[in-house]
mmCIF file of C-alpha atoms in Angstrom:
data_model
loop_
_atom_site.group_PDB
_atom_site.id
_atom_site.type_symbol
_atom_site.label_atom_id
_atom_site.label_comp_id
_atom_site.label_asym_id
_atom_site.label_seq_id
_atom_site.Cartn_x
_atom_site.Cartn_y
_atom_site.Cartn_z
ATOM 1 C CA MET A 17 130.234 372.014 -14.642
ATOM 2 C CA GLY A 18 129.728 369.684 -17.608
ATOM 3 C CA ILE A 19 126.819 367.532 -18.747
ATOM 4 C CA LEU A 20 126.504 363.743 -18.771
ATOM 5 C CA ARG A 21 124.064 362.781 -21.534
ATOM 6 C CA VAL A 22 122.540 359.346 -20.896
ATOM 7 C CA HIS A 23 120.985 357.956 -24.091
ATOM 8 C CA PHE A 24 117.965 355.657 -23.644
ATOM 9 C CA THR A 25 116.218 353.207 -25.958
ATOM 10 C CA ALA A 26 112.774 351.709 -25.343
ATOM 11 C CA ASP A 27 114.487 348.638 -23.837
ATOM 12 C CA ASP A 28 116.456 350.848 -21.444
ATOM 13 C CA LEU A 29 113.297 352.533 -20.177
ATOM 14 C CA ALA A 30 112.010 349.103 -19.140
ATOM 15 C CA ARG A 31 115.257 348.397 -17.259
ATOM 16 C CA VAL A 32 115.581 351.422 -14.980
ATOM 17 C CA THR A 33 115.926 350.377 -11.334
ATOM 18 C CA ILE A 34 116.478 352.238 -8.058
ATOM 19 C CA ALA A 35 118.630 350.692 -5.334
ATOM 20 C CA ASN A 36 117.039 350.324 -1.900
ATOM 21 C CA GLU A 37 120.050 351.743 -0.107
ATOM 22 C CA PRO A 38 123.444 353.340 -0.693
ATOM 23 C CA ASP A 39 126.313 351.224 -1.990
ATOM 24 C CA PRO A 40 128.939 350.658 0.745
ATOM 25 C CA LEU A 41 132.027 351.069 -1.436
ATOM 26 C CA TRP A 42 130.732 354.179 -3.176
ATOM 27 C CA GLU A 43 130.011 355.596 0.298
ATOM 28 C CA VAL A 44 133.596 354.898 1.342
ATOM 29 C CA ALA A 45 134.882 356.921 -1.625
ATOM 30 C CA PHE A 46 132.451 359.765 -1.011
ATOM 31 C CA THR A 47 133.418 360.067 2.663
ATOM 32 C CA ARG A 48 136.990 360.703 1.543
ATOM 33 C CA PHE A 49 135.736 363.522 -0.699
ATOM 34 C CA ARG A 50 133.678 364.999 2.149
ATOM 35 C CA LEU A 51 136.532 364.898 4.646
ATOM 36 C CA ARG A 52 138.719 366.776 2.153
ATOM 37 C CA ASP A 53 136.045 369.398 1.400
ATOM 38 C CA PRO A 54 137.201 372.868 2.512
ATOM 39 C CA VAL A 55 133.566 373.768 3.330
ATOM 40 C CA ARG A 56 131.167 371.055 4.466
ATOM 41 C CA PRO A 57 127.376 371.421 4.194
ATOM 42 C CA LEU A 58 125.388 371.514 7.435
ATOM 43 C CA ALA A 59 123.689 368.248 6.437
ATOM 44 C CA PHE A 60 126.893 366.387 7.343
ATOM 45 C CA THR A 61 127.245 367.972 10.791
ATOM 46 C CA PRO A 62 125.672 365.022 12.720
ATOM 47 C CA TRP A 63 128.100 362.613 11.027
ATOM 48 C CA LEU A 64 131.127 364.843 11.605
ATOM 49 C CA ASN A 65 130.227 365.484 15.245
ATOM 50 C CA ARG A 66 129.936 361.774 15.951
ATOM 51 C CA LEU A 67 133.230 361.098 14.148
ATOM 52 C CA ARG A 68 135.053 363.658 16.279
ATOM 53 C CA ALA A 69 133.584 362.260 19.482
ATOM 54 C CA SER A 70 135.693 359.093 19.116
ATOM 55 C CA PRO A 71 139.500 359.590 18.995
ATOM 56 C CA ASP A 72 139.986 355.888 18.216
ATOM 57 C CA ARG A 73 137.615 356.092 15.258
ATOM 58 C CA CYS A 74 139.334 359.243 13.995
ATOM 59 C CA ALA A 75 142.715 357.488 14.154
ATOM 60 C CA ARG A 76 141.413 354.527 12.132
ATOM 61 C CA ILE A 77 139.900 356.871 9.558
ATOM 62 C CA ARG A 78 143.170 358.793 9.196
ATOM 63 C CA ALA A 79 145.076 355.527 8.725
ATOM 64 C CA GLY A 80 142.650 354.407 6.025
ATOM 65 C CA GLY A 81 142.768 357.803 4.367
ATOM 66 C CA ARG A 82 146.528 357.560 3.861
ATOM 67 C CA VAL A 83 145.912 354.523 1.638
ATOM 68 C CA LEU A 84 142.647 355.576 0.012
ATOM 69 C CA ASP A 85 143.349 359.231 -0.780
ATOM 70 C CA PRO A 86 145.872 358.536 -3.574
ATOM 71 C CA LEU A 87 143.309 356.188 -5.173
ATOM 72 C CA THR A 88 140.311 358.530 -4.778
ATOM 73 C CA PRO A 89 141.616 362.011 -5.610
ATOM 74 C CA THR A 90 139.300 364.953 -5.997
ATOM 75 C CA GLY A 91 138.577 365.304 -9.697
ATOM 76 C CA PRO A 92 136.755 363.684 -12.591
ATOM 77 C CA TYR A 93 138.361 360.228 -12.300
ATOM 78 C CA PHE A 94 139.088 357.489 -9.829
ATOM 79 C CA PRO A 95 139.391 353.767 -10.702
ATOM 80 C CA ASP A 96 136.159 351.864 -11.295
ATOM 81 C CA PHE A 97 137.494 348.664 -9.718
ATOM 82 C CA LEU A 98 137.123 350.336 -6.297
ATOM 83 C CA THR A 99 133.320 350.352 -6.705
ATOM 84 C CA PRO A 100 132.370 347.003 -8.307
ATOM 85 C CA ASN A 101 128.764 346.324 -9.247
ATOM 86 C CA GLU A 102 128.705 343.419 -6.775
ATOM 87 C CA SER A 103 128.911 345.750 -3.777
ATOM 88 C CA ALA A 104 125.193 346.386 -4.322
ATOM 89 C CA ARG A 105 124.824 343.056 -2.473
ATOM 90 C CA GLY A 106 126.867 344.298 0.468
ATOM 91 C CA LEU A 107 130.399 345.148 1.521
ATOM 92 C CA ASP A 108 131.697 341.569 1.618
ATOM 93 C CA ALA A 109 130.425 340.823 -1.903
ATOM 94 C CA GLY A 110 132.026 344.026 -3.162
ATOM 95 C CA LEU A 111 135.393 343.215 -1.605
ATOM 96 C CA GLU A 112 135.307 339.687 -3.048
ATOM 97 C CA ALA A 113 134.736 341.196 -6.494
ATOM 98 C CA LEU A 114 137.598 343.649 -5.958
ATOM 99 C CA LEU A 115 139.946 340.767 -5.119
ATOM 100 C CA SER A 116 138.968 339.119 -8.418
ATOM 101 C CA THR A 117 139.668 342.188 -10.586
ATOM 102 C CA PRO A 118 141.566 341.079 -13.732
ATOM 103 C CA ARG A 119 145.194 342.198 -13.857
ATOM 104 C CA ARG A 120 144.702 343.896 -17.217
ATOM 105 C CA ARG A 121 141.918 346.035 -15.814
ATOM 106 C CA LEU A 122 143.943 346.985 -12.729
ATOM 107 C CA ARG A 123 146.855 348.027 -14.914
ATOM 108 C CA ARG A 124 144.655 350.059 -17.266
ATOM 109 C CA GLU A 125 142.697 351.917 -14.586
ATOM 110 C CA LEU A 126 145.706 352.705 -12.418
ATOM 111 C CA ARG A 127 147.616 353.880 -15.498
ATOM 112 C CA LEU A 128 144.754 356.311 -16.236
ATOM 113 C CA LEU A 129 144.897 357.522 -12.645
ATOM 114 C CA GLY A 130 148.684 357.904 -12.839
ATOM 115 C CA GLU A 131 148.359 360.089 -15.928
ATOM 116 C CA ARG A 132 146.440 362.625 -13.830
ATOM 117 C CA HIS A 133 148.046 362.277 -10.394
ATOM 118 C CA ARG A 134 151.394 361.245 -8.983
ATOM 119 C CA LEU A 135 150.972 357.859 -7.286
ATOM 120 C CA PRO A 136 153.011 356.421 -4.390
ATOM 121 C CA GLY A 137 155.305 353.464 -5.005
ATOM 122 C CA TRP A 138 153.056 350.981 -3.203
ATOM 123 C CA VAL A 139 150.505 351.289 -6.028
ATOM 124 C CA ARG A 140 152.851 349.473 -8.456
ATOM 125 C CA PRO A 141 152.294 345.945 -7.024
ATOM 126 C CA LEU A 142 148.566 346.680 -7.016
ATOM 127 C CA ALA A 143 148.684 347.545 -10.719
ATOM 128 C CA GLU A 144 150.497 344.269 -11.363
ATOM 129 C CA GLY A 145 147.715 342.291 -9.699
ATOM 130 C CA ASP A 146 149.771 341.235 -6.683
ATOM 131 C CA MET A 147 147.337 339.333 -4.466
ATOM 132 C CA MET A 148 148.935 340.481 -1.214
ATOM 133 C CA ALA A 149 148.563 344.104 -2.323
ATOM 134 C CA LEU A 150 144.925 343.500 -3.241
ATOM 135 C CA ARG A 151 144.239 341.850 0.118
ATOM 136 C CA ARG A 152 145.821 344.775 1.964
ATOM 137 C CA LEU A 153 143.625 347.184 0.007
ATOM 138 C CA ALA A 154 140.507 345.101 0.706
ATOM 139 C CA GLY A 155 141.409 345.010 4.406
ATOM 140 C CA THR A 156 141.871 348.771 4.457
ATOM 141 C CA LEU A 157 138.512 349.331 2.756
ATOM 142 C CA HIS A 158 136.791 347.025 5.250
ATOM 143 C CA ALA A 159 138.398 348.660 8.294
ATOM 144 C CA TYR A 160 137.688 352.142 6.974
ATOM 145 C CA HIS A 161 134.040 351.289 6.263
ATOM 146 C CA GLU A 162 133.659 349.952 9.804
ATOM 147 C CA ALA A 163 134.984 353.237 11.199
ATOM 148 C CA ALA A 164 133.529 355.883 8.868
ATOM 149 C CA VAL A 165 130.316 354.419 7.434
ATOM 150 C CA ALA A 166 128.927 351.419 9.352
ATOM 151 C CA PRO A 167 128.461 353.200 12.732
ATOM 152 C CA PHE A 168 126.160 355.705 11.053
ATOM 153 C CA ALA A 169 123.650 353.237 9.655
ATOM 154 C CA ASP A 170 120.870 355.107 11.465
ATOM 155 C CA LEU A 171 121.669 358.397 9.698
ATOM 156 C CA VAL A 172 122.204 356.782 6.302
ATOM 157 C CA GLY A 173 119.302 354.340 6.560
ATOM 158 C CA ALA A 174 116.744 356.944 7.613
ATOM 159 C CA ALA A 175 117.814 359.297 4.824
ATOM 160 C CA ALA A 176 117.688 356.456 2.283
ATOM 161 C CA ALA A 177 114.195 355.464 3.444
ATOM 162 C CA ALA A 178 112.989 359.041 3.051
ATOM 163 C CA ASP A 179 114.555 359.250 -0.402
ATOM 164 C CA ARG A 180 113.011 355.927 -1.439
ATOM 165 C CA ALA A 181 109.559 357.070 -0.333
ATOM 166 C CA CYS A 182 109.997 360.313 -2.277
ATOM 167 C CA GLN A 183 111.238 358.624 -5.462
ATOM 168 C CA SER A 184 108.520 355.948 -5.271
ATOM 169 C CA GLY A 185 105.880 358.657 -5.031
ATOM 170 C CA ASN A 186 107.342 360.502 -8.025
ATOM 171 C CA LEU A 187 107.373 357.282 -10.038
ATOM 172 C CA LEU A 188 103.787 356.382 -9.109
ATOM 173 C CA ARG A 189 102.503 359.849 -9.948
ATOM 174 C CA GLY A 190 104.427 360.518 -13.136
ATOM 175 C CA GLY A 191 106.207 357.394 -14.385
ATOM 176 C CA LEU A 192 109.874 357.672 -15.333
ATOM 177 C CA ALA A 193 109.391 361.265 -16.451
ATOM 178 C CA GLY A 194 108.052 362.056 -12.973
ATOM 179 C CA LEU A 195 110.966 360.224 -11.370
ATOM 180 C CA PHE A 196 113.572 362.150 -13.346
ATOM 181 C CA ASP A 197 111.750 365.473 -13.032
ATOM 182 C CA GLY A 198 111.610 364.959 -9.273
ATOM 183 C CA MET A 199 115.429 364.933 -9.229
ATOM 184 C CA ARG A 200 115.800 368.431 -10.670
ATOM 185 C CA PRO A 201 118.091 370.341 -10.644
ATOM 186 C CA LEU A 202 120.465 367.351 -10.562
ATOM 187 C CA MET A 203 119.144 366.080 -13.883
ATOM 188 C CA ARG A 204 116.704 366.925 -16.654
ATOM 189 C CA TRP A 205 114.709 364.496 -18.799
ATOM 190 C CA GLN A 206 114.812 365.453 -22.493
ATOM 191 C CA PRO A 207 113.465 362.255 -24.126
ATOM 192 C CA PRO A 208 115.248 360.059 -25.032
ATOM 193 C CA VAL A 209 118.213 361.664 -23.240
ATOM 194 C CA LEU A 210 118.714 362.222 -19.527
ATOM 195 C CA GLU A 211 120.939 365.271 -19.006
ATOM 196 C CA VAL A 212 122.848 365.136 -15.736
ATOM 197 C CA GLY A 213 124.967 367.857 -14.148
ATOM 198 C CA TYR A 214 128.460 366.369 -14.145
ATOM 199 C CA GLY A 215 132.109 367.171 -13.657
ATOM 200 C CA LEU A 216 132.823 367.043 -17.396
ATOM 201 C CA ASP A 217 131.023 366.607 -20.726
ATOM 202 C CA ARG A 218 130.477 362.997 -21.774
ATOM 203 C CA ASP A 219 127.897 360.646 -23.291
ATOM 204 C CA LEU A 220 126.701 357.317 -21.906
ATOM 205 C CA VAL A 221 124.927 355.086 -24.431
ATOM 206 C CA LEU A 222 122.913 352.470 -22.534
ATOM 207 C CA GLY A 223 122.262 350.254 -25.553
ATOM 208 C CA GLY A 224 119.491 348.214 -23.944
ATOM 209 C CA ARG A 225 121.351 347.523 -20.678
ATOM 210 C CA GLY A 226 119.149 349.816 -18.578
ATOM 211 C CA LEU A 227 120.303 352.079 -15.768
ATOM 212 C CA ARG A 228 120.627 351.490 -12.027
ATOM 213 C CA LEU A 229 120.087 354.590 -9.889
ATOM 214 C CA VAL A 230 121.784 354.457 -6.491
ATOM 215 C CA PRO A 231 121.140 356.996 -3.704
ATOM 216 C CA SER A 232 124.108 358.203 -1.696
ATOM 217 C CA TYR A 233 124.197 359.887 1.692
ATOM 218 C CA PHE A 234 127.750 361.175 1.259
ATOM 219 C CA CYS A 235 127.618 362.206 -2.404
ATOM 220 C CA GLN A 236 127.340 365.978 -2.754
ATOM 221 C CA ARG A 237 126.536 368.529 -5.462
ATOM 222 C CA ALA A 238 126.407 366.284 -8.564
ATOM 223 C CA PRO A 239 125.786 362.625 -9.499
ATOM 224 C CA LEU A 240 128.632 360.328 -10.492
ATOM 225 C CA SER A 241 128.924 357.369 -12.856
ATOM 226 C CA LEU A 242 131.548 354.799 -13.790
ATOM 227 C CA ALA A 243 134.225 355.926 -16.229
ATOM 228 C CA ASP A 244 134.235 352.683 -18.258
ATOM 229 C CA GLN A 245 131.154 352.592 -20.499
ATOM 230 C CA GLU A 246 131.480 348.820 -20.938
ATOM 231 C CA LEU A 247 130.595 348.223 -17.287
ATOM 232 C CA PRO A 248 126.943 347.884 -16.137
ATOM 233 C CA PRO A 249 125.521 351.436 -16.248
ATOM 234 C CA VAL A 250 125.020 353.045 -12.857
ATOM 235 C CA LEU A 251 124.294 356.588 -11.715
ATOM 236 C CA ILE A 252 125.001 357.526 -8.104
ATOM 237 C CA TYR A 253 122.988 360.557 -7.012
ATOM 238 C CA PRO A 254 123.050 362.580 -3.772
ATOM 239 C CA ILE A 255 120.107 362.157 -1.417
ATOM 240 C CA ALA A 256 118.345 365.512 -1.094
ATOM 241 C CA GLN A 257 119.595 367.602 1.814
ATOM 242 C CA ARG A 258 116.108 367.770 3.350
ATOM 243 C CA HIS A 259 116.210 363.973 3.797
ATOM 244 C CA ARG A 260 119.596 364.112 5.526
ATOM 245 C CA TRP A 261 118.377 366.508 8.192
ATOM 246 C CA GLN A 262 118.223 364.920 11.646
ATOM 247 C CA PRO A 263 115.701 366.096 14.227
ATOM 248 C CA VAL A 264 117.125 366.581 17.694
ATOM 249 C CA ILE A 265 115.657 363.882 19.896
ATOM 250 C CA GLY A 266 114.583 365.109 23.304
ATOM 251 C CA SER A 267 114.135 368.746 22.257
ATOM 252 C CA ALA A 268 110.499 368.929 23.440
ATOM 253 C CA PRO A 269 110.354 368.481 27.248
ATOM 254 C CA ALA A 270 106.560 368.818 27.300
ATOM 255 C CA LEU A 271 106.262 365.870 24.927
ATOM 256 C CA THR A 272 108.533 363.751 27.130
ATOM 257 C CA THR A 273 106.358 364.588 30.138
ATOM 258 C CA LEU A 274 103.244 363.660 28.169
ATOM 259 C CA MET A 275 104.250 360.256 26.838
ATOM 260 C CA GLY A 276 107.634 359.302 28.266
ATOM 261 C CA ARG A 277 111.147 359.646 26.912
ATOM 262 C CA ASN A 278 111.299 356.677 24.523
ATOM 263 C CA ARG A 279 107.866 357.142 22.964
ATOM 264 C CA SER A 280 108.435 360.871 22.505
ATOM 265 C CA ALA A 281 111.837 360.109 20.944
ATOM 266 C CA VAL A 282 110.191 357.667 18.514
ATOM 267 C CA LEU A 283 107.621 360.297 17.552
ATOM 268 C CA GLN A 284 110.304 362.956 17.012
ATOM 269 C CA SER A 285 112.292 360.528 14.843
ATOM 270 C CA LEU A 286 109.387 360.088 12.417
ATOM 271 C CA ASP A 287 109.539 363.504 10.771
ATOM 272 C CA ARG A 288 110.595 361.413 7.748
ATOM 273 C CA PRO A 289 110.004 357.739 6.897
ATOM 274 C CA ALA A 290 111.884 355.140 8.929
ATOM 275 C CA THR A 291 111.697 351.377 9.313
ATOM 276 C CA THR A 292 111.174 349.753 12.701
ATOM 277 C CA THR A 293 114.846 348.725 12.709
ATOM 278 C CA GLN A 294 115.951 352.288 11.980
ATOM 279 C CA LEU A 295 113.712 353.557 14.778
ATOM 280 C CA ALA A 296 115.287 351.116 17.212
ATOM 281 C CA ARG A 297 118.782 352.272 16.226
ATOM 282 C CA ALA A 298 117.924 355.973 16.336
ATOM 283 C CA VAL A 299 116.340 355.826 19.795
ATOM 284 C CA ARG A 300 118.669 353.055 21.064
ATOM 285 C CA ILE A 301 115.895 350.698 22.127
ATOM 286 C CA SER A 302 115.111 347.083 21.233
ATOM 287 C CA LEU A 303 113.341 346.182 18.004
ATOM 288 C CA ALA A 304 110.345 344.884 19.981
ATOM 289 C CA ALA A 305 110.100 348.136 21.947
ATOM 290 C CA ALA A 306 110.304 350.211 18.760
ATOM 291 C CA SER A 307 107.506 348.130 17.245
ATOM 292 C CA ARG A 308 105.322 348.601 20.355
ATOM 293 C CA HIS A 309 105.838 352.368 20.398
ATOM 294 C CA ALA A 310 105.111 352.671 16.663
ATOM 295 C CA SER A 311 101.911 350.626 17.084
ATOM 296 C CA ALA A 312 100.718 352.772 19.990
ATOM 297 C CA LEU A 313 101.407 355.974 18.059
ATOM 298 C CA ARG A 314 99.610 354.573 15.013
ATOM 299 C CA GLU A 315 96.540 353.661 17.089
ATOM 300 C CA ALA A 316 96.518 357.234 18.434
ATOM 301 C CA GLY A 317 96.494 358.605 14.883
ATOM 302 C CA LEU A 318 99.937 360.201 15.238
ATOM 303 C CA VAL A 319 101.798 357.875 12.863
ATOM 304 C CA ARG A 320 100.926 355.988 9.694
ATOM 305 C CA SER A 321 102.662 352.789 8.585
ATOM 306 C CA TRP A 322 102.957 350.943 5.285
ATOM 307 C CA ARG A 323 104.853 347.962 3.914
ATOM 308 C CA ASP A 324 107.872 348.476 1.647
ATOM 309 C CA GLY A 325 109.107 345.058 0.527
ATOM 310 C CA ASN A 326 110.039 343.109 3.660
ATOM 311 C CA ALA A 327 110.137 346.234 5.837
ATOM 312 C CA VAL A 328 107.455 348.426 7.404
ATOM 313 C CA LEU A 329 107.906 352.199 7.115
ATOM 314 C CA HIS A 330 106.469 354.683 9.617
ATOM 315 C CA LEU A 331 105.843 358.426 9.193
ATOM 316 C CA LEU A 332 104.126 361.225 11.120
ATOM 317 C CA THR A 333 100.523 362.063 10.253
ATOM 318 C CA PRO A 334 99.386 365.725 10.162
ATOM 319 C CA LEU A 335 98.113 365.230 13.720
ATOM 320 C CA GLY A 336 101.550 363.957 14.751
ATOM 321 C CA HIS A 337 103.199 367.012 13.200
ATOM 322 C CA ALA A 338 100.756 369.302 15.007
ATOM 323 C CA LEU A 339 101.480 367.628 18.351
ATOM 324 C CA LEU A 340 105.238 367.996 17.847
ATOM 325 C CA GLN A 341 104.930 371.659 16.931
ATOM 326 C CA GLY A 342 102.645 372.378 19.875
ATOM 327 C CA CYS A 343 104.914 370.676 22.394
ATOM 328 C CA SER A 344 108.065 372.278 20.941
ATOM 329 C CA SER A 345 106.581 375.749 21.402
ATOM 330 C CA ALA A 346 105.211 375.024 24.868
#
C-alpha cells in the first residue's frame, strides 16, 4: 500500500467540496472491481443477492463486463476519460462528455493502459477517436449502469445519505480537520498535506483548484483519484461499511402487529438517515404514503426529521431505537 499526498494551499482549503451522492460512472467501474474480487465483504451481500435473483440482469452485466473489463483492469491505472468530471451531474451528462473526449487524450490514455495490459483489437478504433466506437462504448456503459447500478438506488442512496450526515457532523464539529480526521484510517490530515492510503506512492498538488470528495458505495479498501494531475482534482472514497449495512425489513413480527406492516417497515428502515424518496423505494410504497408514515412516527417521538438542501432526512430517535430492540427481542 502506497501513500497519496495531497498538497493544499489556503485557497484549496476554501474550495473543498463533498458530493451529495456517488458518481454514476465511477460506480460502474467499481462494480467491475467488486465482481472480480475473490473475496467480497459482507456489506455487498444485499447487492449481490439481488443481482443473482435476476438471470436477465446477470446476462446484461456479463455482456457489459466483456467490454468494460479490458478498460478497467485491477491495478493502479485505468483511463480517466471513463470517469469525466461532468458525470457529477448525472449519467447522461457524463456520457456526453465521454463522447466529446479529444482524440489526443484517448490515444494517450489508452496507450498508457496498453503499456500495462494487453488490449483487444477493438480498442484500436477507440484510441483513434472513431465516433462509432465511442458511441458503442457509451451505449455499453449506459446499459451496464441500468443493470448493475440503477436498480439499487435504494441501497446506494440510503448509504450516501448516512455518509453525508456523518461527514456534515464532522465538518460542523471540527472544520476540515474534523472532516478529514473522521475519515481515518482512510486518510490522515498532516497540515498542509492530506495523506491518503493508496495503491502507489504519488503526490497531487492542488495549486488553488480545491478538491472534490465523492462518496462511493462500491469503492472498497482505499480511495482513488484521477491519474492525470491536470484534470479537476477529485478523491473518491469508500462509504464506511456501517453505512452500507441494510436492516432486514419485517424481522420484528411484534412491531408489525403493533403498527402495521408498512409503518413498521418504515421505522426499521430508519436505523440510518434516509430521505422520504429513499423510504418509499426501500419499503415499496408511494412517496405520499412514506411521508405520512414518517410524519406519524415523528409525532410519536420515534423519528426525527431535518432538511438537507431540497430533501428531508429522517432518522430514529433513542425512543425509536428502544422500541425496535424491544420488539425484536419479543
